[in-house]
Short mmCIF file of C-alpha atoms and ligand atoms in Angstrom, two decimals:
data_model
loop_
_atom_site.label_atom_id
_atom_site.label_comp_id
_atom_site.label_asym_id
_atom_site.label_seq_id
_atom_site.Cartn_x
_atom_site.Cartn_y
_atom_site.Cartn_z
CA MET A 520 17.18 -12.39 -1.21
CA THR A 521 15.46 -13.17 2.14
CA LYS A 522 15.87 -16.86 2.97
CA LEU A 523 12.53 -18.56 3.52
CA SER A 524 11.82 -19.69 7.07
CA ASN A 525 8.73 -20.67 9.02
CA ALA A 526 6.49 -17.85 10.23
CA GLU A 527 3.33 -17.41 12.22
CA ILE A 528 1.79 -15.35 9.42
CA VAL A 529 2.52 -15.47 5.69
CA VAL A 530 1.24 -12.59 3.55
CA ILE A 531 0.96 -13.44 -0.16
CA GLY A 532 1.42 -10.35 -2.32
CA GLY A 533 3.55 -7.24 -1.97
CA GLY A 534 1.17 -4.63 -3.39
CA ALA A 535 -0.22 -1.72 -1.39
CA ILE A 536 -2.65 -4.04 0.38
CA GLY A 537 -0.21 -6.85 1.27
CA CYS A 538 2.42 -4.38 2.47
CA GLY A 539 -0.28 -2.37 4.30
CA VAL A 540 -1.66 -5.36 6.21
CA ALA A 541 1.85 -6.59 7.13
CA TYR A 542 2.56 -3.08 8.45
CA ALA A 543 -0.69 -2.95 10.46
CA LEU A 544 -0.08 -6.39 11.97
CA ALA A 545 3.51 -5.52 12.89
CA LYS A 546 2.32 -2.26 14.49
CA ALA A 547 -0.20 -4.34 16.46
CA GLY A 548 2.67 -6.43 17.86
CA LYS A 549 2.78 -9.36 15.43
CA ARG A 550 6.38 -9.62 14.25
CA ASP A 551 6.74 -13.22 13.03
CA ILE A 552 5.54 -12.32 9.55
CA LEU A 553 6.85 -13.38 6.15
CA LEU A 554 5.61 -11.43 3.12
CA ILE A 555 6.05 -13.18 -0.21
CA GLU A 556 6.06 -11.37 -3.54
CA ARG A 557 6.67 -13.05 -6.86
CA ALA A 558 8.07 -9.90 -8.56
CA PRO A 559 11.61 -8.67 -7.86
CA ASP A 560 10.24 -5.78 -5.76
CA VAL A 561 7.08 -4.69 -3.98
CA GLY A 562 4.40 -2.49 -5.58
CA GLN A 563 5.02 -3.52 -9.18
CA ALA A 564 1.65 -4.94 -10.27
CA THR A 565 -1.73 -3.14 -10.02
CA THR A 566 -0.35 -0.78 -7.39
CA ALA A 567 2.22 0.65 -9.81
CA GLN A 568 -0.61 1.66 -12.19
CA GLY A 569 -2.69 3.49 -9.58
CA ALA A 570 -3.50 7.17 -9.97
CA GLY A 571 -2.70 7.65 -6.28
CA LEU A 572 -5.75 9.68 -5.23
CA CYS A 573 -7.06 9.32 -1.72
CA GLY A 574 -10.61 10.53 -1.09
CA GLN A 575 -12.32 10.25 2.26
CA VAL A 576 -15.78 11.65 1.46
CA ARG A 577 -17.90 8.51 1.11
CA ASP A 578 -21.48 7.49 1.69
CA SER A 579 -21.26 6.02 5.19
CA ALA A 580 -19.46 6.93 8.39
CA GLU A 581 -17.79 3.49 8.46
CA ARG A 582 -16.29 3.89 5.00
CA ILE A 583 -15.19 7.43 5.81
CA LYS A 584 -13.49 6.30 9.03
CA LEU A 585 -11.64 3.60 7.09
CA ALA A 586 -10.32 6.21 4.66
CA MET A 587 -9.48 8.58 7.53
CA HIS A 588 -7.40 5.88 9.13
CA SER A 589 -5.49 5.48 5.86
CA VAL A 590 -4.72 9.20 5.87
CA SER A 591 -3.39 8.97 9.43
CA VAL A 592 -1.13 6.10 8.32
CA PHE A 593 0.14 8.07 5.29
CA ARG A 594 0.92 11.04 7.54
CA GLU A 595 2.86 8.75 9.87
CA LEU A 596 4.79 7.10 7.03
CA GLN A 597 5.56 10.50 5.54
CA LYS A 598 7.72 11.17 8.62
CA SER A 599 9.90 8.11 7.93
CA SER A 600 13.03 7.98 5.75
CA VAL A 601 11.27 6.07 2.92
CA LYS A 602 8.17 8.16 2.24
CA PRO A 603 4.92 7.38 0.43
CA ASP A 604 5.11 10.87 -1.12
CA TRP A 605 1.86 11.86 0.61
CA ASN A 606 0.61 15.28 -0.54
CA GLU A 607 -2.29 16.58 1.51
CA VAL A 608 -3.57 19.06 -1.09
CA GLY A 609 -7.29 18.66 -0.38
CA SER A 610 -10.01 17.83 -2.87
CA LEU A 611 -12.97 19.38 -4.67
CA ARG A 612 -16.05 17.28 -5.41
CA ILE A 613 -18.20 19.02 -7.98
CA ALA A 614 -21.95 18.39 -8.52
CA LEU A 615 -23.42 19.40 -11.88
CA SER A 616 -27.06 18.52 -11.16
CA LYS A 617 -29.60 19.27 -8.45
CA LYS A 618 -29.99 15.54 -7.70
CA ARG A 619 -26.25 15.28 -7.08
CA ALA A 620 -26.26 18.45 -5.02
CA ALA A 621 -28.87 16.81 -2.75
CA GLU A 622 -26.60 13.76 -2.43
CA PHE A 623 -23.74 16.06 -1.38
CA GLN A 624 -25.87 17.15 1.59
CA ASN A 625 -25.99 13.49 2.68
CA LEU A 626 -22.26 13.06 2.13
CA LYS A 627 -21.67 16.10 4.30
CA LEU A 628 -23.86 14.56 7.05
CA ALA A 629 -21.90 11.28 6.83
CA ALA A 630 -18.64 13.26 7.04
CA ASP A 631 -19.92 15.10 10.12
CA GLU A 632 -20.92 11.81 11.73
CA ALA A 633 -17.44 10.36 11.08
CA GLY A 634 -15.67 13.50 12.31
CA LEU A 635 -14.19 14.34 8.89
CA GLU A 636 -13.71 18.02 8.10
CA ALA A 637 -15.57 18.69 4.83
CA SER A 638 -17.53 21.77 3.81
CA LEU A 639 -19.86 22.89 1.06
CA ILE A 640 -18.20 25.87 -0.62
CA ASP A 641 -19.35 28.33 -3.27
CA PRO A 642 -17.91 28.51 -6.81
CA GLY A 643 -15.88 31.60 -5.87
CA GLU A 644 -13.96 29.74 -3.20
CA ALA A 645 -13.52 26.72 -5.49
CA LYS A 646 -12.08 29.08 -8.14
CA ARG A 647 -9.55 30.39 -5.64
CA ARG A 648 -8.46 26.80 -5.00
CA TRP A 649 -8.35 25.73 -8.71
CA PRO A 650 -8.07 29.03 -10.63
CA LEU A 651 -8.01 27.51 -14.15
CA MET A 652 -11.19 25.49 -13.68
CA GLN A 653 -14.64 26.87 -14.50
CA PHE A 654 -17.30 26.33 -11.88
CA ASP A 655 -20.28 28.12 -13.56
CA GLU A 656 -22.10 24.79 -14.06
CA ALA A 657 -21.54 23.64 -10.46
CA LYS A 658 -24.66 23.11 -8.35
CA ALA A 659 -22.69 22.19 -5.21
CA ILE A 660 -19.03 21.71 -4.29
CA ILE A 661 -17.53 19.82 -1.36
CA TRP A 662 -14.07 20.82 -0.15
CA CYS A 663 -12.19 18.24 1.93
CA PRO A 664 -8.88 19.73 3.11
CA SER A 665 -7.28 16.47 4.33
CA ASP A 666 -7.67 14.53 1.04
CA GLY A 667 -4.65 14.20 -1.19
CA TRP A 668 -2.50 12.03 -3.38
CA MET A 669 0.58 9.85 -3.11
CA THR A 670 2.91 7.96 -5.42
CA PRO A 671 1.50 4.41 -5.38
CA ARG A 672 4.75 2.48 -5.75
CA SER A 673 6.29 4.64 -3.01
CA VAL A 674 3.40 3.71 -0.72
CA ALA A 675 4.27 0.00 -1.03
CA LYS A 676 7.98 0.74 -0.59
CA SER A 677 7.33 2.91 2.45
CA TYR A 678 5.23 0.19 4.12
CA ALA A 679 7.88 -2.42 3.24
CA HIS A 680 10.67 -0.32 4.73
CA ALA A 681 8.72 0.25 7.96
CA CYS A 682 7.87 -3.47 8.06
CA GLY A 683 11.56 -4.34 7.72
CA GLU A 684 12.41 -2.08 10.64
CA MET A 685 9.85 -3.98 12.75
CA GLY A 686 11.33 -7.38 11.85
CA VAL A 687 8.92 -8.44 9.09
CA ARG A 688 10.75 -10.56 6.49
CA ILE A 689 10.07 -9.87 2.81
CA ALA A 690 10.89 -12.51 0.20
CA THR A 691 10.73 -11.13 -3.34
CA SER A 692 11.12 -13.12 -6.59
CA THR A 693 9.28 -15.92 -4.78
CA MET A 694 6.10 -17.46 -6.09
CA VAL A 695 3.53 -19.18 -3.86
CA GLU A 696 2.42 -22.32 -5.68
CA ASP A 697 0.31 -24.13 -3.10
CA ILE A 698 -1.28 -23.84 0.31
CA VAL A 699 -0.91 -26.79 2.66
CA ARG A 700 -3.92 -27.66 4.83
CA LYS A 701 -4.12 -30.11 7.71
CA ASN A 702 -7.30 -30.98 9.62
CA GLY A 703 -9.28 -28.20 7.97
CA ARG A 704 -6.82 -25.41 8.65
CA VAL A 705 -3.84 -23.80 7.00
CA ALA A 706 -0.51 -25.42 7.91
CA GLY A 707 1.90 -23.90 5.39
CA ILE A 708 2.69 -22.91 1.82
CA ARG A 709 4.83 -24.24 -1.00
CA THR A 710 6.78 -21.82 -3.15
CA ASN A 711 9.21 -22.11 -6.06
CA GLN A 712 11.95 -21.47 -3.48
CA GLY A 713 10.88 -24.06 -0.91
CA SER A 714 8.20 -24.73 1.72
CA VAL A 715 7.22 -22.75 4.80
CA GLU A 716 5.15 -23.78 7.81
CA CYS A 717 2.73 -21.15 9.10
CA GLN A 718 -0.50 -20.75 11.05
CA PHE A 719 -2.08 -18.03 8.94
CA VAL A 720 -1.97 -17.19 5.25
CA ILE A 721 -3.20 -13.76 4.19
CA ASN A 722 -4.29 -13.56 0.58
CA ALA A 723 -3.36 -10.13 -0.79
CA ALA A 724 -2.56 -11.37 -4.29
CA GLY A 725 -4.53 -8.68 -6.18
CA ALA A 726 -5.58 -9.93 -9.61
CA HIS A 727 -4.47 -13.43 -8.49
CA ALA A 728 -6.49 -13.42 -5.27
CA TYR A 729 -9.07 -15.70 -6.93
CA HIS A 730 -6.35 -18.28 -7.75
CA VAL A 731 -4.75 -18.09 -4.30
CA ALA A 732 -8.17 -18.59 -2.62
CA LYS A 733 -8.67 -21.59 -4.87
CA LEU A 734 -5.41 -23.09 -3.54
CA ALA A 735 -7.08 -23.00 -0.11
CA GLY A 736 -10.21 -24.66 -1.51
CA LEU A 737 -12.37 -21.51 -1.71
CA GLU A 738 -14.09 -20.15 -4.80
CA LEU A 739 -14.51 -16.38 -4.40
CA PRO A 740 -16.04 -13.88 -6.86
CA ILE A 741 -13.06 -11.59 -7.39
CA VAL A 742 -13.48 -9.96 -10.79
CA PRO A 743 -10.75 -7.95 -12.55
CA VAL A 744 -12.23 -4.88 -14.26
CA ARG A 745 -10.29 -2.67 -16.67
CA HIS A 746 -9.46 0.83 -15.51
CA GLU A 747 -7.38 3.55 -17.12
CA TYR A 748 -6.34 7.20 -17.01
CA TYR A 749 -3.92 9.46 -18.85
CA ILE A 750 -1.33 12.03 -17.81
CA THR A 751 -0.56 14.91 -20.14
CA VAL A 752 2.87 16.38 -20.71
CA PRO A 753 3.51 19.34 -18.36
CA MET A 754 1.09 22.25 -18.83
CA GLU A 755 1.42 25.87 -17.82
CA ASN A 756 0.23 26.87 -14.34
CA LEU A 757 -0.50 23.37 -13.05
CA ALA A 758 1.05 23.68 -9.60
CA PRO A 759 1.64 20.45 -7.65
CA ASN A 760 -0.45 21.71 -4.75
CA LEU A 761 -3.71 22.08 -6.71
CA PRO A 762 -6.43 19.96 -5.09
CA CYS A 763 -7.56 16.61 -6.46
CA PHE A 764 -11.01 16.75 -8.05
CA ARG A 765 -13.97 14.48 -8.69
CA ILE A 766 -16.89 15.26 -11.02
CA PRO A 767 -19.42 12.47 -10.48
CA GLU A 768 -21.79 13.42 -13.35
CA MET A 769 -18.87 13.12 -15.75
CA THR A 770 -17.62 10.03 -13.86
CA LEU A 771 -14.21 11.73 -13.80
CA TYR A 772 -11.42 12.26 -11.28
CA GLY A 773 -8.03 13.92 -11.54
CA ARG A 774 -5.07 15.73 -10.10
CA VAL A 775 -1.80 17.28 -11.11
CA ARG A 776 1.11 14.93 -11.66
CA ASP A 777 4.60 16.02 -12.64
CA GLY A 778 3.22 19.31 -13.98
CA GLY A 779 0.72 17.53 -16.21
CA LEU A 780 -2.96 16.74 -15.83
CA LEU A 781 -3.86 13.23 -14.65
CA LEU A 782 -7.42 12.46 -15.77
CA GLY A 783 -9.21 9.17 -15.16
CA GLY A 784 -12.76 7.98 -15.18
CA TRP A 785 -15.30 5.22 -14.84
CA GLU A 786 -16.35 3.78 -18.13
CA PRO A 787 -19.99 3.24 -19.09
CA ALA A 788 -19.52 -0.39 -20.24
CA ALA A 789 -16.94 -1.95 -17.95
CA MET A 790 -14.66 -4.50 -19.57
CA ASN A 791 -14.16 -7.33 -17.10
CA LEU A 792 -12.43 -10.69 -17.00
CA ASP A 793 -13.28 -14.13 -15.74
CA PRO A 794 -10.16 -14.85 -13.62
CA ARG A 795 -10.46 -18.54 -14.54
CA THR A 796 -9.20 -17.60 -18.04
CA TYR A 797 -5.64 -17.08 -16.75
CA SER A 798 -3.62 -19.13 -14.33
CA LEU A 799 -1.83 -18.56 -11.03
CA ASN A 800 1.45 -18.53 -12.99
CA GLY A 801 0.09 -16.32 -15.76
CA ASP A 802 -1.23 -12.78 -15.95
CA PRO A 803 -4.45 -11.16 -17.08
CA GLU A 804 -4.21 -10.06 -20.69
CA PRO A 805 -2.36 -6.73 -21.10
CA VAL A 806 -4.72 -3.73 -21.20
CA GLN A 807 -4.77 -2.07 -24.63
CA THR A 808 -5.12 1.70 -24.42
CA ASP A 809 -8.71 2.57 -25.29
CA TRP A 810 -8.39 5.96 -27.00
CA PRO A 811 -12.11 6.50 -27.65
CA ILE A 812 -12.70 6.17 -23.89
CA LEU A 813 -9.74 8.38 -22.91
CA ASN A 814 -10.77 10.97 -25.51
CA SER A 815 -14.28 10.97 -24.06
CA PHE A 816 -12.78 11.83 -20.65
CA GLU A 817 -10.96 14.75 -22.26
CA GLU A 818 -14.04 15.91 -24.15
CA SER A 819 -16.15 15.99 -20.97
CA PHE A 820 -13.54 17.65 -18.79
CA SER A 821 -12.82 20.35 -21.38
CA ARG A 822 -16.17 21.90 -20.48
CA LEU A 823 -14.74 22.80 -17.07
CA PHE A 824 -11.08 23.07 -18.06
CA PRO A 825 -10.75 24.13 -21.74
CA THR A 826 -6.94 23.79 -21.61
CA ALA A 827 -7.44 19.99 -21.47
CA LYS A 828 -8.68 19.96 -25.08
CA ASN A 829 -6.28 18.23 -27.53
CA SER A 830 -3.59 17.99 -24.88
CA GLU A 831 -0.52 15.89 -25.56
CA LYS A 832 -0.56 12.67 -23.53
CA GLY A 833 2.61 11.46 -21.85
CA PHE A 834 1.62 8.36 -19.89
CA ILE A 835 -1.34 5.99 -19.78
CA GLY A 836 -2.07 4.22 -16.50
CA LYS A 837 -4.03 1.01 -16.96
CA GLY A 838 -4.67 -2.26 -15.24
CA TRP A 839 -7.10 -4.75 -13.75
CA PRO A 840 -8.12 -3.75 -10.23
CA THR A 841 -10.48 -6.34 -8.76
CA PHE A 842 -14.15 -5.78 -7.99
CA THR A 843 -16.61 -7.75 -5.88
CA PRO A 844 -20.31 -8.22 -6.70
CA ASP A 845 -21.37 -6.05 -3.74
CA GLY A 846 -18.61 -3.45 -4.16
CA ARG A 847 -17.13 -4.15 -0.72
CA PHE A 848 -13.68 -5.31 0.36
CA ILE A 849 -13.20 -8.97 1.35
CA ILE A 850 -11.41 -8.96 4.69
CA GLY A 851 -10.92 -11.57 7.38
CA GLU A 852 -10.50 -15.27 8.10
CA SER A 853 -12.77 -17.86 6.52
CA ALA A 854 -14.58 -20.15 8.91
CA ARG A 855 -14.43 -22.73 6.12
CA VAL A 856 -10.61 -22.89 6.12
CA LYS A 857 -9.22 -21.82 9.46
CA GLY A 858 -6.10 -19.74 9.17
CA PHE A 859 -6.94 -18.55 5.64
CA VAL A 860 -7.45 -14.79 5.70
CA MET A 861 -8.55 -12.51 2.86
CA ALA A 862 -7.35 -8.95 2.19
CA GLY A 863 -8.68 -8.23 -1.28
CA GLY A 864 -11.46 -7.12 -3.58
CA CYS A 865 -9.98 -3.61 -3.70
CA ASN A 866 -12.80 -2.12 -5.84
CA ALA A 867 -10.22 0.29 -7.27
CA HIS A 868 -9.36 2.06 -4.05
CA GLY A 869 -6.86 -0.35 -2.54
CA ILE A 870 -3.98 2.13 -2.30
CA SER A 871 -5.97 4.82 -0.52
CA GLY A 872 -7.77 2.08 1.42
CA SER A 873 -4.62 0.19 2.41
CA GLY A 874 -4.22 1.82 5.83
CA GLY A 875 -7.86 1.24 6.75
CA ILE A 876 -7.86 -2.29 5.34
CA GLY A 877 -4.86 -3.06 7.57
CA LYS A 878 -6.76 -1.78 10.59
CA LEU A 879 -9.86 -3.85 9.81
CA LEU A 880 -7.76 -6.93 9.16
CA VAL A 881 -6.03 -6.55 12.53
CA GLU A 882 -9.44 -6.21 14.15
CA SER A 883 -10.74 -9.33 12.39
CA MET A 884 -7.69 -11.41 13.40
CA LEU A 885 -6.81 -10.13 16.86
CA GLU A 886 -10.01 -8.82 18.44
CA PRO A 887 -12.04 -11.48 20.24
CA ARG A 888 -15.25 -9.69 19.21
CA PRO A 889 -14.81 -7.80 15.93
CA SER A 890 -17.44 -5.20 15.02
CA ALA A 891 -20.49 -6.06 12.92
CA TYR A 892 -18.95 -3.99 10.11
CA VAL A 893 -15.76 -6.07 10.08
CA LYS A 894 -17.77 -9.29 10.19
CA SER A 895 -19.85 -8.08 7.23
CA LEU A 896 -16.68 -8.02 5.07
CA SER A 897 -15.95 -11.73 5.67
CA PRO A 898 -15.15 -13.98 2.69
CA ASP A 899 -17.86 -16.31 4.00
CA ARG A 900 -20.56 -13.99 2.67
CA PHE A 901 -19.80 -15.68 -0.66
CA THR A 902 -20.58 -19.37 -0.33
CA GLU A 903 -20.21 -21.46 -3.49
CA SER A 904 -23.98 -21.91 -3.83
CA SER A 905 -24.82 -18.21 -3.35
CA TRP A 906 -23.44 -16.84 -6.60
CA SER A 907 -22.56 -17.70 -10.22
CA TRP A 908 -19.76 -16.31 -12.38
CA ASP A 909 -22.20 -14.70 -14.83
CA ASP A 910 -23.94 -12.84 -12.01
CA ALA A 911 -20.66 -11.97 -10.26
CA ARG A 912 -19.21 -10.44 -13.43
CA ARG A 913 -22.39 -8.55 -14.24
CA GLN A 914 -22.67 -7.18 -10.68
CA ALA A 915 -18.96 -6.30 -10.45
CA ALA A 916 -19.24 -4.43 -13.76
CA HIS A 917 -22.30 -2.61 -12.43
CA VAL A 918 -20.37 -1.57 -9.29
CA TYR A 919 -17.65 -0.14 -11.56
CA GLU A 920 -20.07 1.62 -13.92
CA THR A 921 -21.98 3.22 -11.04
CA TYR A 922 -18.89 4.05 -8.97
CA TYR A 923 -20.18 7.60 -8.53
CA GLY A 924 -23.82 6.48 -8.50
CA VAL A 925 -26.22 8.50 -6.37
C1 FAD B 1310 -5.59 2.80 -13.74
C2 FAD B 1310 -5.78 2.60 -12.26
C3 FAD B 1310 -5.97 3.71 -11.42
C4 FAD B 1310 -6.16 3.50 -10.05
N1 FAD B 1310 -6.25 4.60 -9.24
C5 FAD B 1310 -6.32 4.42 -7.89
C6 FAD B 1310 -6.34 5.54 -7.02
O1 FAD B 1310 -6.29 6.69 -7.45
N2 FAD B 1310 -6.43 5.31 -5.68
C7 FAD B 1310 -6.51 4.04 -5.17
O2 FAD B 1310 -6.59 3.88 -3.96
N3 FAD B 1310 -6.49 2.96 -5.98
C8 FAD B 1310 -6.40 3.12 -7.32
N4 FAD B 1310 -6.38 2.05 -8.14
C9 FAD B 1310 -6.58 0.72 -7.57
C10 FAD B 1310 -5.32 0.23 -6.92
O3 FAD B 1310 -4.27 0.26 -7.86
C11 FAD B 1310 -5.55 -1.16 -6.37
O4 FAD B 1310 -6.70 -1.14 -5.54
C12 FAD B 1310 -4.38 -1.63 -5.54
O5 FAD B 1310 -3.17 -1.43 -6.22
C13 FAD B 1310 -4.55 -3.09 -5.21
O6 FAD B 1310 -3.45 -3.48 -4.44
P1 FAD B 1310 -3.16 -5.01 -4.21
O7 FAD B 1310 -2.04 -5.07 -3.24
O8 FAD B 1310 -4.42 -5.73 -3.89
O9 FAD B 1310 -2.77 -5.58 -5.66
P2 FAD B 1310 -1.37 -5.60 -6.44
O10 FAD B 1310 -0.71 -4.28 -6.40
O11 FAD B 1310 -1.65 -6.18 -7.77
O12 FAD B 1310 -0.50 -6.59 -5.57
C14 FAD B 1310 -0.72 -7.99 -5.56
C15 FAD B 1310 0.66 -8.63 -5.55
O13 FAD B 1310 0.54 -10.04 -5.37
C16 FAD B 1310 1.60 -10.63 -6.08
N5 FAD B 1310 1.25 -12.05 -6.29
C17 FAD B 1310 0.20 -12.54 -6.98
N6 FAD B 1310 0.22 -13.89 -6.93
C18 FAD B 1310 1.29 -14.25 -6.19
C19 FAD B 1310 1.85 -15.51 -5.80
N7 FAD B 1310 1.27 -16.67 -6.17
N8 FAD B 1310 2.98 -15.52 -5.05
C20 FAD B 1310 3.56 -14.35 -4.67
N9 FAD B 1310 3.09 -13.13 -5.03
C21 FAD B 1310 1.97 -13.09 -5.77
C22 FAD B 1310 1.66 -9.83 -7.37
O14 FAD B 1310 2.92 -9.95 -8.01
C23 FAD B 1310 1.39 -8.41 -6.88
O15 FAD B 1310 2.58 -7.67 -6.63
C24 FAD B 1310 -6.18 2.19 -9.51
C25 FAD B 1310 -5.97 1.10 -10.36
C26 FAD B 1310 -5.76 1.29 -11.72
C27 FAD B 1310 -5.51 0.10 -12.59
#
């Protein structure tokens, strides 16, 4: 186990985001970093449950560029000895209504503005890319060749390995219990293995980010929302290089995993938690598999892929990714507690977003004049008087339920 020692920067949490920001900071020249993870290894909490899709087609050039940066990081890590298992298989985004087809035109414009290769293709071409799927109902289809998928736990491990090579220290089986402040700024942390002095603490504690912020004296609306998908046992003709897909009208996404079909979706009535109901030392309640919801995913998707009907399920992915009331990441230092930096509010795309989040965090910490976009992600947009838990939970649930909203 890494012995604890003082560091300029402490990162709390060894999920995709914590490992990704440590990697980005080390690449930017910051090497006196200590990453602390309470589990015996990195990538074991929400990250381990991720479906691993990475989609870059989003509704603004800024969000697309963030995702594009992640892809460039995954490509780079894929060249190292500990790989994220990045598979650049492309993706199909399928519109089933005219209204959605009109939205796709706007997505294409945003992609063009960001410099992302994405094209509107006809059903015939889509069929060549995913032969077993039926595209008769499709009103528009976007093909993005540089989208793909990775193995989430491998992403965290790959970052951690690269971090280690750059001198970042990683202390696992170590639990941060308090944040020490002096004269209004962060001065250190206390853990179950001893104390550490530091100048910056980065909160990448996932479903515990609310509790860690509270240790620094900040109340932030970070709301865990249930999310789940299933993977079938291997099926015939599901090649690993078939593109990922998203069908917004069905609120579904999927890909091939281990020869089976991975199918996930956004539920119509999002189950969410008040993080104050569990403690820093505890965990959110375990997610119980919701078969009616998973069966509804299967029922919908069977219209396009009849083989999915009554398929045998092998694995259920489920967890509590965190959502924010405005559906945006929380990144950067708080002016209210100097030295306390947020890297959270993943809104269920923290693995695919990890590379971009790292870039924005570096900009927020090291650039004398960060962009307006980076500033807009600051934790200080949520002051204690500007929100209530009832509203935060309702809005976070709405963000989840309208994830593919037009
Ligand atoms: C079913 C499902 C499917 C998903 N699919 C995708 C997908 O396809 N693509 C995508 O990009 N995202 C997906 N996500 C979301 C993704 O999993 C999350 O956005 C991402 O894992 C969040 O990473 P994180 O590092 O913030 O959190 P975590 O992985 O939870 O990491 C936080 C870490 O902090 C540690 N920690 C907490 N408190 C302390 C403490 N006091 N001291 C020390 N360590 C502490 C925890 O042990 C944990 O390891 C999915 C999520 C789920 C549940």
